[in-house]
Coordinates of C-alpha atoms in Angstrom, one line a residue:
Chain A
M1 CA 113.0 119.7 79.2
S2 CA 109.1 119.2 79.2
V3 CA 107.0 121.3 81.2
K4 CA 106.2 119.6 84.5
T5 CA 102.4 118.4 84.4
K6 CA 100.6 117.9 87.6
R7 CA 100.8 114.4 88.4
I8 CA 97.5 112.3 89.6
P9 CA 96.6 111.5 93.2
R10 CA 98.3 108.3 94.5
V11 CA 96.7 106.2 97.0
L12 CA 97.7 103.1 99.0
S13 CA 94.8 101.1 99.5
I14 CA 95.5 97.9 101.9
Q15 CA 92.3 95.8 102.2
S16 CA 90.8 92.4 101.3
H17 CA 90.9 91.1 97.6
V18 CA 88.0 88.7 96.8
V19 CA 88.3 87.0 93.3
H20 CA 84.7 87.1 92.8
G21 CA 82.1 90.0 94.2
F22 CA 83.0 93.5 95.5
V23 CA 84.2 94.3 98.9
G24 CA 87.6 95.7 100.2
N25 CA 90.2 96.5 97.5
K26 CA 87.5 95.2 94.7
C27 CA 85.6 98.5 95.7
A28 CA 88.2 100.6 96.5
T29 CA 90.3 100.2 93.3
F30 CA 87.5 100.3 90.9
I31 CA 86.0 103.8 92.6
L32 CA 89.4 105.4 93.3
Q33 CA 90.4 104.3 89.5
L34 CA 87.4 105.9 88.1
Y35 CA 87.9 109.1 89.7
G36 CA 91.5 109.7 88.3
F37 CA 93.4 108.2 91.1
E38 CA 96.7 106.0 91.0
V39 CA 96.1 103.1 93.2
D40 CA 98.7 100.7 94.7
V41 CA 97.1 98.2 96.0
I42 CA 98.1 95.6 98.9
N43 CA 95.7 93.0 99.3
S44 CA 95.5 91.7 102.9
V45 CA 94.1 88.8 102.0
H46 CA 93.0 86.5 98.5
Y47 CA 89.6 85.0 98.9
S48 CA 87.6 83.4 96.3
N49 CA 84.6 85.6 97.6
H50 CA 83.5 87.5 101.1
T51 CA 82.9 85.5 103.7
G52 CA 79.2 85.7 103.6
Y53 CA 79.2 82.7 101.3
K54 CA 78.6 79.4 102.3
V55 CA 82.3 78.5 101.4
V56 CA 85.2 80.7 101.8
K57 CA 88.9 79.6 100.1
G58 CA 92.0 81.4 100.2
S59 CA 94.9 82.9 102.1
R60 CA 95.9 85.7 104.1
L61 CA 98.9 87.8 104.1
S62 CA 101.0 87.2 106.9
V63 CA 103.0 89.6 108.8
D64 CA 106.4 88.9 107.0
E65 CA 104.9 89.1 103.7
L66 CA 103.2 92.4 104.1
R67 CA 106.9 93.8 105.5
A68 CA 108.3 92.2 102.4
I69 CA 106.1 94.3 100.1
F70 CA 106.7 97.5 101.8
Q71 CA 110.3 96.6 102.0
G72 CA 110.1 96.4 98.1
L73 CA 108.2 99.8 97.5
I74 CA 110.9 101.1 99.7
A75 CA 113.8 99.7 98.0
N76 CA 112.8 100.9 94.8
E77 CA 111.7 104.6 95.9
I78 CA 108.1 104.2 95.1
F79 CA 106.6 104.5 98.2
E80 CA 105.0 108.0 97.8
Y81 CA 101.6 108.9 98.4
D82 CA 98.8 111.3 98.8
Y83 CA 96.6 109.3 100.7
I84 CA 96.6 106.0 102.4
L85 CA 93.3 103.8 102.9
T86 CA 92.8 100.9 105.3
G87 CA 89.6 98.8 106.0
Y88 CA 88.9 95.4 107.4
M89 CA 92.3 93.7 109.0
G90 CA 91.7 90.5 110.9
S91 CA 95.0 90.7 113.0
G92 CA 96.3 93.1 115.6
E93 CA 99.8 92.1 114.1
L94 CA 99.0 93.3 110.7
L95 CA 97.7 96.3 112.0
A96 CA 100.7 97.1 114.4
V97 CA 103.0 96.7 110.9
I98 CA 100.7 98.9 109.1
A99 CA 100.9 101.7 112.0
E100 CA 104.8 101.4 111.5
Y101 CA 105.0 102.0 107.9
V102 CA 101.9 104.8 108.1
R103 CA 104.2 106.4 110.7
L104 CA 107.0 106.4 108.3
I105 CA 105.0 107.6 105.0
K106 CA 103.8 110.4 107.3
S107 CA 107.1 111.4 108.7
K108 CA 108.4 111.7 105.1
S109 CA 105.1 113.4 103.5
P110 CA 103.8 115.4 106.0
H111 CA 100.9 116.4 103.7
V112 CA 99.6 112.5 103.5
K113 CA 95.9 111.9 104.6
Y114 CA 95.3 108.9 106.2
L115 CA 91.6 107.3 106.1
C116 CA 91.1 104.6 108.4
D117 CA 87.9 102.5 108.6
P118 CA 88.1 101.1 111.9
V119 CA 86.3 97.7 110.7
I120 CA 85.4 95.8 114.4
G121 CA 82.2 94.6 114.3
D122 CA 78.3 95.8 113.8
N123 CA 74.8 95.4 115.5
G124 CA 76.7 94.5 118.9
K125 CA 78.7 91.6 117.0
L126 CA 82.4 91.7 116.8
Y127 CA 84.3 90.8 113.3
V128 CA 87.7 90.9 115.0
D129 CA 89.4 90.1 118.3
Q130 CA 90.4 92.3 121.3
S131 CA 94.1 93.0 119.8
C132 CA 92.9 94.6 116.9
I133 CA 90.7 97.0 119.0
E134 CA 93.7 97.6 121.2
M135 CA 96.0 98.4 117.9
Y136 CA 92.9 101.1 116.5
K137 CA 93.2 102.6 119.9
S138 CA 96.8 102.7 120.7
V139 CA 98.7 103.1 117.5
I140 CA 95.9 103.2 114.2
L141 CA 93.9 106.3 115.5
P142 CA 96.7 108.6 116.4
L143 CA 97.7 108.5 112.9
A144 CA 94.3 108.8 111.5
D145 CA 93.0 112.1 109.7
I146 CA 89.6 110.8 108.8
V147 CA 88.1 107.8 110.5
T148 CA 84.3 106.5 109.6
P149 CA 83.5 104.1 112.4
N150 CA 79.7 103.0 112.9
D151 CA 77.9 103.4 115.8
F152 CA 78.9 99.9 117.5
E153 CA 82.7 100.8 116.5
L154 CA 82.7 104.1 117.9
E155 CA 81.5 103.1 121.2
Q156 CA 84.1 100.2 121.3
L157 CA 86.9 102.6 120.5
V158 CA 85.8 105.5 122.9
G159 CA 84.8 102.9 125.7
T160 CA 81.4 104.7 126.1
Q161 CA 77.8 103.4 125.2
V162 CA 76.5 105.6 122.8
K163 CA 73.2 104.3 123.6
S164 CA 71.5 104.2 127.3
D165 CA 68.6 102.1 126.0
P166 CA 69.2 99.5 123.5
D167 CA 66.6 101.3 120.9
R168 CA 67.7 105.0 121.7
Y169 CA 70.6 107.3 121.3
E170 CA 70.8 110.7 123.0
E171 CA 72.3 112.9 120.4
Q172 CA 74.3 114.4 123.2
V173 CA 76.0 111.5 124.0
L174 CA 76.8 110.7 120.3
W175 CA 78.4 114.2 120.2
Q176 CA 80.4 113.4 123.4
S177 CA 81.7 110.0 122.2
I178 CA 82.7 111.9 118.7
Q179 CA 84.7 114.5 120.9
S180 CA 86.2 111.6 122.7
L181 CA 87.1 110.0 119.5
H182 CA 88.8 113.3 118.3
K183 CA 91.0 113.6 121.2
M184 CA 92.5 110.1 120.2
G185 CA 93.9 111.6 117.0
P186 CA 91.7 112.2 114.0
T187 CA 90.4 115.8 112.6
H188 CA 87.5 114.1 110.5
I189 CA 85.0 111.5 111.9
I190 CA 82.1 110.3 110.0
V191 CA 79.7 108.1 111.8
S192 CA 77.7 106.4 109.3
S193 CA 74.2 105.1 109.1
I194 CA 72.5 105.4 112.5
S195 CA 68.9 104.3 112.2
A196 CA 66.9 107.4 112.7
A197 CA 64.3 105.1 114.8
K198 CA 67.2 105.0 117.5
L199 CA 67.3 108.8 117.7
G200 CA 63.9 109.3 117.8
G201 CA 63.2 109.9 114.2
K202 CA 61.5 108.6 111.2
E203 CA 62.0 104.7 111.1
D204 CA 62.5 104.7 107.4
M205 CA 65.1 107.0 107.5
L206 CA 68.7 106.6 108.3
Q207 CA 71.4 109.3 109.4
M208 CA 75.0 109.8 109.3
Y209 CA 76.7 112.5 111.8
A210 CA 79.9 114.0 111.3
S211 CA 82.4 116.2 112.9
A212 CA 85.4 118.3 111.4
K213 CA 88.1 119.4 113.8
S214 CA 89.9 122.5 112.8
S215 CA 93.4 123.6 113.9
D216 CA 92.1 126.0 116.2
G217 CA 89.9 123.7 118.0
Q218 CA 86.6 124.7 116.2
Y219 CA 84.2 121.8 115.9
Q220 CA 82.1 122.0 112.4
T221 CA 79.3 119.2 112.9
F222 CA 76.7 118.2 110.7
R223 CA 74.0 115.5 110.0
I224 CA 72.9 113.9 106.7
D225 CA 69.3 112.2 106.7
F226 CA 68.7 109.7 104.0
P227 CA 66.2 107.1 103.1
Y228 CA 66.7 103.2 104.5
I229 CA 66.8 101.0 101.4
R230 CA 65.2 97.7 102.2
G231 CA 67.9 94.9 101.3
C232 CA 71.1 93.3 102.4
F233 CA 74.1 94.3 101.0
T234 CA 77.8 93.9 101.2
G235 CA 80.8 96.1 100.3
T236 CA 79.0 99.4 101.3
G237 CA 81.2 100.5 104.1
D238 CA 84.4 99.8 101.7
L239 CA 82.3 101.6 98.6
F240 CA 81.5 104.7 101.2
S241 CA 85.4 104.9 102.6
A242 CA 86.6 105.1 98.8
L243 CA 83.8 107.6 97.9
I244 CA 84.7 109.8 100.9
L245 CA 88.7 109.6 100.2
A246 CA 87.7 110.6 96.4
W247 CA 85.3 113.1 97.3
F248 CA 87.4 114.6 100.2
H249 CA 90.2 115.4 97.9
K250 CA 88.0 116.8 95.2
E251 CA 85.8 119.1 97.5
K252 CA 88.6 119.8 100.1
N253 CA 85.7 119.9 102.8
L254 CA 84.0 117.3 104.8
I255 CA 80.4 118.6 104.2
S256 CA 80.6 118.4 100.3
A257 CA 82.2 114.9 100.4
C258 CA 79.7 113.6 102.6
E259 CA 76.9 114.6 100.6
K260 CA 78.5 113.4 97.4
S261 CA 79.2 110.2 99.2
I262 CA 75.8 109.3 100.8
S263 CA 74.2 110.3 97.4
V264 CA 76.2 108.2 95.3
L265 CA 76.0 105.3 97.6
H266 CA 72.4 105.5 97.5
Q267 CA 72.4 105.3 93.8
V268 CA 74.4 102.4 93.6
L269 CA 72.0 100.7 96.1
L270 CA 68.8 101.6 93.8
K271 CA 70.9 100.2 91.0
T272 CA 71.8 97.1 93.0
I273 CA 68.2 96.5 93.6
E274 CA 67.3 97.3 90.4
L275 CA 69.3 94.7 88.7
C276 CA 69.4 91.9 91.1
D277 CA 67.5 89.0 90.3
S278 CA 67.7 85.8 92.5
I279 CA 70.4 86.1 95.3
N280 CA 73.0 83.3 95.0
I281 CA 71.6 80.8 97.6
H282 CA 75.1 80.2 98.7
N283 CA 75.4 84.0 99.6
T284 CA 74.0 84.6 103.2
C285 CA 75.0 88.4 103.2
G286 CA 72.7 89.7 100.5
N287 CA 73.1 91.3 97.2
E288 CA 76.7 91.8 95.9
L289 CA 77.0 95.4 94.8
K290 CA 76.5 96.4 90.8
L291 CA 79.3 98.5 90.8
I292 CA 80.4 98.2 87.2
E293 CA 76.5 98.9 85.9
S294 CA 76.8 101.9 88.3
K295 CA 79.6 103.5 86.6
T296 CA 77.3 106.4 85.1
A297 CA 76.0 107.3 88.6
I298 CA 79.3 107.3 90.2
E299 CA 80.9 109.7 87.5
A300 CA 77.6 111.8 87.6
A301 CA 77.8 112.1 91.5
E302 CA 74.6 113.9 91.7
T303 CA 74.0 115.3 95.1
L304 CA 70.7 113.8 96.3
F305 CA 71.2 114.8 100.1
H306 CA 72.0 117.9 102.0
A307 CA 74.1 118.4 105.3
I308 CA 72.3 119.9 108.2
I309 CA 74.4 121.9 110.2
I310 CA 74.4 121.3 113.9
D311 CA 74.5 124.4 116.0
A312 CA 78.0 124.5 117.7
N313 CA 75.9 125.4 121.2
I314 CA 74.7 121.6 121.1
V315 CA 77.9 120.2 121.1
Q316 CA 79.6 120.7 124.8
Chain B
M1 CA 75.3 85.7 76.9
S2 CA 75.8 83.0 79.6
S3 CA 72.2 83.5 81.2
N4 CA 69.1 84.3 80.1
K5 CA 68.8 87.6 81.9
P6 CA 69.2 90.5 79.4
Y7 CA 70.6 92.8 81.7
Q8 CA 73.5 90.7 82.7
I9 CA 76.8 92.2 82.0
P10 CA 79.6 90.0 80.5
R11 CA 81.9 88.0 82.8
V12 CA 85.4 87.7 82.3
L13 CA 87.7 85.3 84.7
S14 CA 91.5 86.9 84.5
I15 CA 94.1 84.7 86.0
Q16 CA 97.6 87.1 86.1
S17 CA 100.0 89.0 88.2
H18 CA 98.8 91.2 90.8
V19 CA 101.5 94.1 91.2
V20 CA 100.8 96.7 94.2
H21 CA 102.5 99.5 92.2
G22 CA 102.3 100.2 88.5
F23 CA 100.5 98.3 85.5
V24 CA 101.2 95.0 84.4
G25 CA 98.9 91.7 84.3
N26 CA 95.5 91.9 86.3
K27 CA 96.3 95.5 87.1
C28 CA 95.8 96.2 83.4
A29 CA 92.9 93.7 82.6
A30 CA 91.1 94.9 85.3
F31 CA 91.2 98.6 84.6
I32 CA 90.4 98.0 81.1
L33 CA 87.8 95.7 81.3
Q34 CA 86.1 97.3 84.1
L35 CA 86.0 100.5 82.5
Y36 CA 84.5 98.8 79.5
G37 CA 81.6 97.4 81.4
F38 CA 82.6 93.9 82.3
E39 CA 82.3 92.2 85.4
V40 CA 85.7 90.8 86.4
D41 CA 86.8 87.9 88.8
L42 CA 90.5 88.5 89.6
I43 CA 92.6 85.3 90.2
N44 CA 96.1 86.9 91.2
S45 CA 98.8 84.4 90.0
V46 CA 101.3 86.6 92.4
H47 CA 101.2 89.4 94.8
F48 CA 104.6 91.5 93.8
S49 CA 105.3 94.7 94.8
N50 CA 106.0 95.5 91.3
H51 CA 106.9 94.2 88.0
T52 CA 110.2 92.0 87.7
G53 CA 111.9 95.1 85.8
Y54 CA 112.7 96.7 88.8
K55 CA 116.0 96.1 90.9
T56 CA 114.0 94.8 93.7
V57 CA 111.0 92.5 93.7
K58 CA 109.1 91.4 96.9
G59 CA 105.7 89.4 97.3
T60 CA 104.7 85.8 96.8
R61 CA 103.8 83.4 94.1
L62 CA 100.1 81.6 94.2
R63 CA 100.6 78.0 94.9
V64 CA 99.1 75.0 93.2
D65 CA 97.2 74.1 96.2
E66 CA 95.8 77.8 96.6
L67 CA 94.8 77.8 93.3
Q68 CA 93.0 74.8 93.5
S69 CA 91.6 76.0 96.5
I70 CA 90.3 79.6 95.1
F71 CA 88.7 77.5 92.0
E72 CA 87.0 75.0 94.7
G73 CA 85.6 78.0 96.3
L74 CA 84.2 79.4 93.6
L75 CA 82.6 75.9 92.3
A76 CA 81.3 75.6 95.9
N77 CA 79.3 78.9 95.5
D78 CA 77.9 78.3 92.0
I79 CA 80.1 81.4 90.7
L80 CA 82.3 79.5 88.6
E81 CA 80.4 80.8 85.6
Y82 CA 81.9 83.2 82.8
D83 CA 81.5 84.4 79.1
Y84 CA 85.4 84.9 78.7
I85 CA 88.4 83.6 80.1
L86 CA 91.7 85.6 80.1
T87 CA 95.1 84.4 81.0
G88 CA 98.9 85.9 80.9
Y89 CA 101.6 85.5 83.0
M90 CA 101.9 82.4 84.7
G91 CA 105.2 81.3 86.1
S92 CA 105.0 77.3 86.3
G93 CA 103.8 74.6 84.2
E94 CA 102.1 73.0 87.4
L95 CA 99.8 76.4 88.0
L96 CA 99.1 76.0 84.1
H97 CA 98.0 73.0 84.3
V98 CA 95.4 73.7 87.2
V99 CA 94.4 76.6 85.0
A100 CA 93.8 74.3 81.9
E101 CA 91.6 71.7 84.1
H102 CA 89.2 74.6 85.2
V103 CA 89.3 75.9 81.7
K104 CA 88.2 72.6 80.4
L105 CA 85.6 72.5 83.1
I106 CA 84.0 75.7 82.5
K107 CA 84.3 75.1 78.5
T108 CA 82.2 71.8 79.3
K109 CA 79.9 73.5 81.4
F110 CA 79.5 76.6 79.3
P111 CA 80.4 75.7 75.6
H112 CA 79.7 79.5 74.6
V113 CA 82.8 80.5 76.6
K114 CA 85.8 82.1 74.8
Y115 CA 89.3 81.9 76.2
V116 CA 91.9 84.7 75.1
C117 CA 95.2 83.0 75.7
D118 CA 98.4 85.2 76.3
P119 CA 100.8 82.7 76.2
V120 CA 103.5 84.3 77.9
I121 CA 107.2 82.5 77.8
G122 CA 109.5 85.1 76.9
D123 CA 110.5 87.6 74.2
N124 CA 113.7 88.3 72.2
N125 CA 115.2 85.3 72.5
K126 CA 114.9 85.2 76.5
L127 CA 112.6 83.0 78.6
Y128 CA 110.3 84.3 81.2
V129 CA 109.2 80.9 82.5
D130 CA 110.6 77.8 83.0
R131 CA 110.5 75.1 80.0
S132 CA 107.6 73.2 81.6
C133 CA 105.1 75.8 80.6
I134 CA 106.0 75.6 77.1
E135 CA 104.5 72.0 77.0
V136 CA 101.5 72.5 79.2
Y137 CA 100.8 75.2 76.5
K138 CA 101.1 73.2 73.4
N139 CA 99.6 70.1 75.0
E140 CA 97.0 71.6 77.4
L141 CA 96.1 75.3 76.7
L142 CA 96.3 75.8 73.2
P143 CA 93.6 73.3 72.2
L144 CA 91.3 75.3 74.7
A145 CA 92.2 78.5 73.5
D146 CA 90.1 80.5 71.0
I147 CA 92.2 83.4 70.7
V148 CA 95.8 83.3 71.1
T149 CA 98.2 86.5 71.3
P150 CA 101.8 85.1 70.9
N151 CA 104.8 87.7 70.0
D152 CA 107.3 85.9 67.4
F153 CA 109.2 84.4 69.6
E154 CA 106.4 82.5 71.3
I155 CA 105.2 81.2 68.4
K156 CA 108.2 79.9 67.1
L157 CA 108.6 78.1 70.4
L158 CA 104.9 76.6 70.6
I159 CA 105.1 75.4 66.9
G160 CA 108.8 73.7 67.7
K161 CA 110.6 76.0 65.1
Q162 CA 113.9 76.6 64.9
S163 CA 115.2 80.1 64.3
N164 CA 116.4 80.4 61.0
D165 CA 119.6 82.8 61.1
T166 CA 120.2 82.1 57.2
D167 CA 116.7 83.2 56.3
N168 CA 117.1 86.7 54.7
E169 CA 114.6 86.7 52.0
N170 CA 111.8 88.9 52.8
E171 CA 109.6 86.8 50.7
N172 CA 110.5 83.9 52.7
E173 CA 110.0 85.6 56.1
D174 CA 106.3 86.5 54.9
N175 CA 105.7 83.1 53.9
S176 CA 107.3 81.7 57.2
I177 CA 105.0 83.6 59.0
W178 CA 101.9 82.7 57.5
Q179 CA 103.1 78.7 57.9
S180 CA 103.7 79.5 61.4
L181 CA 100.3 80.9 61.9
R182 CA 98.6 77.9 60.0
T183 CA 100.7 75.6 62.4
L184 CA 99.3 77.1 65.5
H185 CA 95.9 77.0 64.1
S186 CA 95.9 73.3 63.9
M187 CA 97.2 73.1 67.6
G188 CA 93.7 74.6 68.5
P189 CA 93.3 78.6 68.4
S190 CA 90.8 79.5 65.7
H191 CA 92.1 83.4 66.0
I192 CA 95.8 84.3 66.1
I193 CA 97.3 87.7 66.8
I194 CA 101.1 88.5 66.7
S195 CA 100.8 92.1 67.7
S196 CA 104.3 93.5 66.9
I197 CA 106.8 92.0 64.4
P198 CA 109.3 94.6 63.8
A199 CA 108.8 95.5 60.1
D200 CA 112.3 95.8 59.2
K201 CA 112.0 91.7 59.5
I202 CA 110.0 91.9 56.3
G203 CA 111.6 94.6 54.4
R204 CA 109.9 97.4 55.5
S205 CA 110.7 101.0 57.4
E206 CA 112.6 100.5 60.8
N207 CA 110.1 102.6 62.1
I208 CA 107.2 100.6 61.3
L209 CA 105.9 97.5 63.6
Q210 CA 103.3 95.4 62.1
M211 CA 100.8 93.3 63.4
R212 CA 99.6 89.7 61.7
A213 CA 96.6 88.1 62.5
S214 CA 94.7 85.2 61.3
S215 CA 91.2 83.6 61.7
K216 CA 90.5 79.9 60.7
I217 CA 87.1 79.8 58.9
S218 CA 87.6 76.3 57.9
N219 CA 89.6 73.6 57.3
D220 CA 91.6 75.5 54.2
Q221 CA 90.2 79.1 54.6
Y222 CA 91.6 81.6 56.3
Q223 CA 91.1 85.1 56.7
T224 CA 94.3 86.8 57.4
F225 CA 95.3 90.4 57.6
R226 CA 98.0 92.8 58.7
I227 CA 98.2 96.3 60.4
D228 CA 100.9 98.6 60.2
F229 CA 101.8 101.1 63.1
P230 CA 104.5 103.6 64.2
R231 CA 107.2 102.2 66.3
L232 CA 107.9 104.4 69.5
E233 CA 111.1 105.2 70.8
S234 CA 110.5 104.8 74.5
S235 CA 110.3 101.4 76.4
F236 CA 107.1 100.4 78.0
T237 CA 105.9 97.5 80.2
G238 CA 102.4 96.2 80.5
T239 CA 101.6 96.8 76.7
G240 CA 101.1 92.9 76.2
D241 CA 98.7 93.0 79.1
S242 CA 96.8 96.0 78.1
F243 CA 96.7 94.5 74.3
S244 CA 94.8 91.5 75.2
A245 CA 92.4 93.1 77.2
L246 CA 91.8 95.6 74.8
I247 CA 91.3 92.4 72.1
L248 CA 89.0 90.5 74.8
A249 CA 87.0 93.8 74.9
W250 CA 86.5 94.9 71.4
L251 CA 86.3 91.4 70.2
H252 CA 83.0 91.1 72.8
K253 CA 81.7 94.6 71.5
E254 CA 82.5 94.0 67.5
N255 CA 82.3 90.3 67.1
N256 CA 85.1 90.3 64.7
L257 CA 88.6 90.3 64.7
V258 CA 89.6 92.8 62.2
C259 CA 87.8 95.5 64.0
A260 CA 88.9 94.3 67.6
C261 CA 92.5 94.3 66.2
E262 CA 92.0 98.0 64.7
K263 CA 90.6 99.4 68.0
A264 CA 93.4 97.6 70.3
I265 CA 96.2 98.5 68.3
S266 CA 94.9 102.2 67.9
I267 CA 93.8 102.5 71.8
L268 CA 97.2 100.9 72.6
H269 CA 99.3 103.5 70.4
Q270 CA 97.4 106.6 72.2
I271 CA 97.9 105.4 75.6
L272 CA 101.8 104.9 75.0
L273 CA 101.6 108.4 73.2
K274 CA 100.0 109.8 76.6
T275 CA 102.3 108.2 78.7
I276 CA 105.3 109.9 76.5
E277 CA 103.5 113.3 77.0
L278 CA 103.3 112.9 80.6
S279 CA 106.6 112.2 80.6
K280 CA 106.7 111.1 84.6
P281 CA 110.0 110.6 85.8
I282 CA 110.8 106.7 86.1
S283 CA 112.4 105.5 88.9
I284 CA 116.0 105.0 88.5
H285 CA 115.4 101.6 90.1
N286 CA 112.9 100.5 87.1
T287 CA 115.3 98.8 84.4
C288 CA 112.1 98.4 82.0
G289 CA 111.2 102.1 80.8
N290 CA 107.9 103.4 81.5
E291 CA 104.8 102.2 83.6
L292 CA 101.7 103.0 81.3
C293 CA 99.6 105.8 82.4
L294 CA 96.4 104.1 82.4
I295 CA 94.3 106.3 84.7
E296 CA 95.3 109.4 82.8
S297 CA 94.0 107.4 79.5
K298 CA 90.6 106.8 80.7
A299 CA 89.0 108.9 78.1
I300 CA 91.2 107.6 75.2
I301 CA 90.2 104.1 76.3
E302 CA 86.2 104.9 76.2
S303 CA 86.4 107.0 73.2
G304 CA 87.7 103.8 71.0
Q305 CA 89.1 105.9 68.4
I306 CA 90.6 104.2 65.2
L307 CA 94.0 105.1 63.6
F308 CA 95.0 102.3 62.2
R309 CA 93.5 99.9 59.1
A310 CA 93.6 96.5 58.4
V311 CA 94.9 95.6 55.1
F312 CA 93.8 91.8 54.0
D313 CA 95.6 89.4 52.4
K314 CA 94.5 87.8 49.4

């Protein structure tokens, strides 16, 4: 009988697949496998490329097909994970099915952590229909442990306006919204890249706000300032949530996970700019991330930006 | 390189199966090739819960019109540009035909492209695909392939040879292998690798397997060699797909087939050893043996240590 060796952590990732480029599962799989995770990959779509290109061809996973996949994994008793990760999902029905099976996994293995990137939209624009927003609020968020909304998505989920004025946030309102989001389920919330100009800071800085709620009701809240990099990129959100999952697992605390993730993301963006020649004219969305070329930076994971702990008194 | 940009990493188009769980097809190819610094475009010919050796397999196959569509999208966006093409298991002759059409298109536009074809047809006298695939491989894909990696069952089907049960002479068997390779060369590929012939078929120890490879240098000049390596007790899935990805990667790095084979077979062997060492419990529903521990073999894959050396034939 051999000595039982500790097995590597297992992730179930349900995101888009693009033949070319890096969004969704293409990002998540590369990052997580590089960091030593076993990744089970359910592709919610199979597209030639991301939707910012002039032409997009391919197919979407139907609700029946998604159920069938889950049933196959269950029947073979390989439906066992340490983490679940979801990103962009185009339909409320798919989200409903996912919630069903996340619930099943979590009831069988209570230690499982579900990281949900609630992809709804950005900059005032919706990417999905109302049914998705309703699903996130009603069935997904109660199951999620870590969520990574942007500021627009935070507003959509808690139903409050984070900014009273189109160009200014109140930090107070932001924290209140985060607290409301905690009440909907997640113990860990990361609101990535709010422009510092919107919060009255320097225009060429971005800010990440995060909050971890402990079991005794205490909040640990912090923020990370990092430079805005000029350029348009796709896949940054998907890259970020994969990094958060990996570093949260390794570091076991949200602050370190965020510091690492923001730092690595920053280096990937710098590498992408460095290596980018002319952008494909059919791609209206800017640069594909140079993930493969960033392998060394991803593995080295140098911390460039540190968290600023927010005084708990500021948060009501 | 496909472009004049010196910093452009090599690009592969890989058309293979996708399994949610485990390592076969594109799951193997993507991990290995990305680790080695390739940009990999992935067309998934199926989307299955797991490989077909499990008690239950659920999922869908890519239809012919869907495959056509994907190619149209890549073409329309001017991103159908590669240094290598890699294909493995494809369930139908129709799908293979669409693949052949587009491989031809890509090679016409970019003559430097190398096509690595694993002609997945079957093994141990059992077919995995329908007969229509064999014809498409013979008539359309082999003429386009630069490197093929058939097993000994597949090579016989491709060259149209009958299994000769009465052929027991070791020397004849040896000769017949080289004849088969020569015939296969004439169908298109300049490089052929038969990754594992059981050595007891050619009069060697039962515990040894042998790889045979051949490069056609000119009309009557061939470089042929063999590599002996130990047979391991356990059974595994995904070894063929991992092998063809390793061959592609090392052929690119080393630019010669002998080195590529030495690297590929050595690394594969170490992955198998690592898989055995980790002795993960196999699902009772998996009738095909161990899933490869590819993730845990990252350091092995990267180090590229050679354990087995080629022996040249005269």
